[in-house]
Amino acid sequence: QLVLTQSPSASASLGASVKLTCTLSSGHSSYAIAWHQQQPEKGPRYLMKLNSDGSHSKGDGIPDRFSGSSSGAERYLTISSLQSEDEADYYCQTWGTDIMGVFGGGTKLTVL
Amino acid sequence: EVQLVESGGGLVQPGRSLRLSCAASGFTFDDYAMHWVRQAPGKGLEWVSGISWNSGSIGYADSVKGRFTISRDNAKNSLYLQMNSLRAEDTALYYCAKSTSWNGALFGNWGQGTLVTVSS
């Protein structure tokens, strides 16, 4: 079964960097994923598509501070030079067969 | 600029029906698959249903299969979700999402959502 696992929460200081993790279930380590950001009281926003080799393509207008990387079944989102507006929920997402989408549980990022 | 505007949400009693709509603009609608994603209060995102560019491929989450029906009208640049036999656990903000391809489920654009509340 295709499952994505995320830590429920993370925190980092203003101006620092943070690395969020999304883990693919066993047997699915070659899957690409997407990262989405959801700021408080707003709809989600697409950040990037992240491939298993670490290559990634970002959505329109996404700052260079956001980057992605991969290692085995793990997919990472790194946010550098943290700003207050980066405080948000971050969801990883992938896709299966038959036009099916799958979300991780989300990570709530607090900027200290 | 891609715009997705959902409508049709509201308060509905358990067991009743509701039809959501998503009006799309700013892109060639019939080139892309479209999806519905929902978010229960205080919870994470849950994929609900998706439909390919020509309606040839359709999928549903197990939680809504047999009760919800997704459809699209490419002439009207519109996506729909017919929701029948609604339950309290269907209470959520429902988002329309545009795929990045004709048949996939990578969500490249999102609407602002329409709230569905199922309660007596």
CSV table of C-alpha atoms in Angstrom, one decimal, chain B residues 5-118:
chain,number,residue,atom,x,y,z
B,5,VAL,CA,-13.3,28.8,-8.1
B,6,GLU,CA,-15.4,26.3,-6.2
B,7,SER,CA,-19.0,26.8,-5.3
B,8,GLY,CA,-22.0,24.8,-4.1
B,9,GLY,CA,-21.0,24.2,-0.5
B,10,GLY,CA,-23.3,24.7,2.4
B,11,LEU,CA,-25.1,23.1,5.4
B,12,VAL,CA,-26.9,19.8,4.5
B,13,GLN,CA,-28.6,17.1,6.6
B,14,PRO,CA,-27.2,13.6,6.8
B,15,GLY,CA,-28.4,11.4,4.0
B,16,ARG,CA,-29.0,14.3,1.7
B,17,SER,CA,-27.2,15.4,-1.5
B,18,LEU,CA,-25.1,18.3,-2.6
B,19,ARG,CA,-23.4,19.2,-5.9
B,20,LEU,CA,-20.1,21.1,-5.9
B,21,SER,CA,-18.8,23.0,-9.0
B,22,CYS,CA,-15.4,24.3,-9.9
B,23,ALA,CA,-15.1,27.0,-12.6
B,24,ALA,CA,-11.7,27.0,-14.3
B,25,SER,CA,-10.0,29.7,-16.2
B,26,GLY,CA,-6.6,30.8,-17.4
B,27,PHE,CA,-5.6,27.5,-19.1
B,28,THR,CA,-6.9,25.0,-21.6
B,29,PHE,CA,-9.2,23.1,-19.4
B,30,ASP,CA,-9.5,20.0,-21.6
B,31,ASP,CA,-5.8,19.4,-21.6
B,32,TYR,CA,-5.6,18.5,-17.9
B,33,ALA,CA,-6.9,16.0,-15.4
B,34,MET,CA,-8.8,17.6,-12.5
B,35,HIS,CA,-9.3,16.5,-8.9
B,36,TRP,CA,-11.3,17.1,-5.7
B,37,VAL,CA,-9.4,17.2,-2.4
B,38,ARG,CA,-10.9,17.8,1.0
B,39,GLN,CA,-9.8,18.9,4.5
B,40,ALA,CA,-11.9,18.2,7.5
B,41,PRO,CA,-11.7,20.8,10.3
B,42,GLY,CA,-8.3,20.7,11.9
B,43,LYS,CA,-7.2,17.7,9.8
B,44,GLY,CA,-4.9,17.1,6.9
B,45,LEU,CA,-5.5,16.9,3.1
B,46,GLU,CA,-7.4,13.9,1.7
B,47,TRP,CA,-7.7,13.1,-2.0
B,48,VAL,CA,-11.4,12.5,-2.9
B,49,SER,CA,-11.6,11.9,-6.6
B,50,GLY,CA,-10.0,12.6,-9.9
B,51,ILE,CA,-10.9,12.6,-13.6
B,52,SER,CA,-8.8,12.6,-16.7
B,53,TRP,CA,-9.0,15.1,-19.5
B,54,ASN,CA,-11.6,13.3,-21.5
B,55,SER,CA,-13.4,11.6,-18.5
B,56,GLY,CA,-11.9,8.3,-19.7
B,57,SER,CA,-10.2,7.6,-16.4
B,58,ILE,CA,-11.9,8.2,-13.0
B,59,GLY,CA,-10.9,7.4,-9.5
B,60,TYR,CA,-12.4,7.7,-6.0
B,61,ALA,CA,-11.1,7.3,-2.5
B,62,ASP,CA,-12.6,4.3,-0.7
B,63,SER,CA,-14.3,6.6,1.8
B,64,VAL,CA,-16.6,8.1,-0.9
B,65,LYS,CA,-16.8,5.3,-3.5
B,66,GLY,CA,-20.4,4.5,-4.4
B,67,ARG,CA,-21.7,7.8,-2.9
B,68,PHE,CA,-19.8,10.5,-4.9
B,69,THR,CA,-19.6,11.1,-8.6
B,70,ILE,CA,-17.1,13.3,-10.4
B,71,SER,CA,-17.7,14.7,-13.8
B,72,ARG,CA,-16.6,17.5,-16.0
B,73,ASP,CA,-17.9,19.7,-18.9
B,74,ASN,CA,-15.1,20.7,-21.1
B,75,ALA,CA,-17.3,23.1,-23.1
B,76,LYS,CA,-18.1,25.0,-19.9
B,77,ASN,CA,-14.6,24.7,-18.3
B,78,SER,CA,-16.2,23.2,-15.3
B,79,LEU,CA,-15.6,20.3,-12.8
B,80,TYR,CA,-18.4,18.8,-10.7
B,81,LEU,CA,-18.7,16.6,-7.6
B,82,GLN,CA,-22.1,15.1,-7.0
B,83,MET,CA,-22.3,14.0,-3.3
B,84,ASN,CA,-25.1,11.6,-2.3
B,85,SER,CA,-25.9,9.9,1.1
B,86,LEU,CA,-23.8,12.5,2.9
B,87,ARG,CA,-22.4,11.7,6.4
B,88,ALA,CA,-21.1,13.8,9.2
B,89,GLU,CA,-17.6,12.7,8.4
B,90,ASP,CA,-17.9,14.3,4.9
B,91,THR,CA,-17.9,17.7,6.6
B,92,ALA,CA,-14.8,19.5,5.2
B,93,LEU,CA,-13.5,22.2,3.0
B,94,TYR,CA,-13.5,20.9,-0.5
B,95,TYR,CA,-10.8,22.0,-2.9
B,96,CYS,CA,-10.6,21.8,-6.7
B,97,ALA,CA,-7.1,21.0,-7.9
B,98,LYS,CA,-5.7,21.0,-11.4
B,99,SER,CA,-3.2,18.3,-12.4
B,100,THR,CA,0.0,19.0,-14.3
B,101,SER,CA,-0.9,16.5,-17.0
B,102,TRP,CA,-3.8,15.0,-18.9
B,103,ASN,CA,-4.3,12.0,-16.7
B,104,GLY,CA,-2.1,12.4,-13.6
B,105,ALA,CA,-2.6,13.3,-9.9
B,106,LEU,CA,0.2,15.8,-9.3
B,107,PHE,CA,-1.7,18.9,-8.2
B,108,GLY,CA,-0.1,22.0,-9.7
B,109,ASN,CA,-2.9,24.5,-8.9
B,110,TRP,CA,-5.5,24.8,-6.2
B,111,GLY,CA,-8.7,26.7,-5.6
B,112,GLN,CA,-9.7,28.4,-2.3
B,113,GLY,CA,-12.3,25.8,-1.4
B,114,THR,CA,-16.0,25.5,-0.6
B,115,LEU,CA,-17.2,24.4,2.8
B,116,VAL,CA,-19.6,21.5,3.2
B,117,THR,CA,-21.2,20.9,6.6
B,118,VAL,CA,-23.2,17.8,7.2
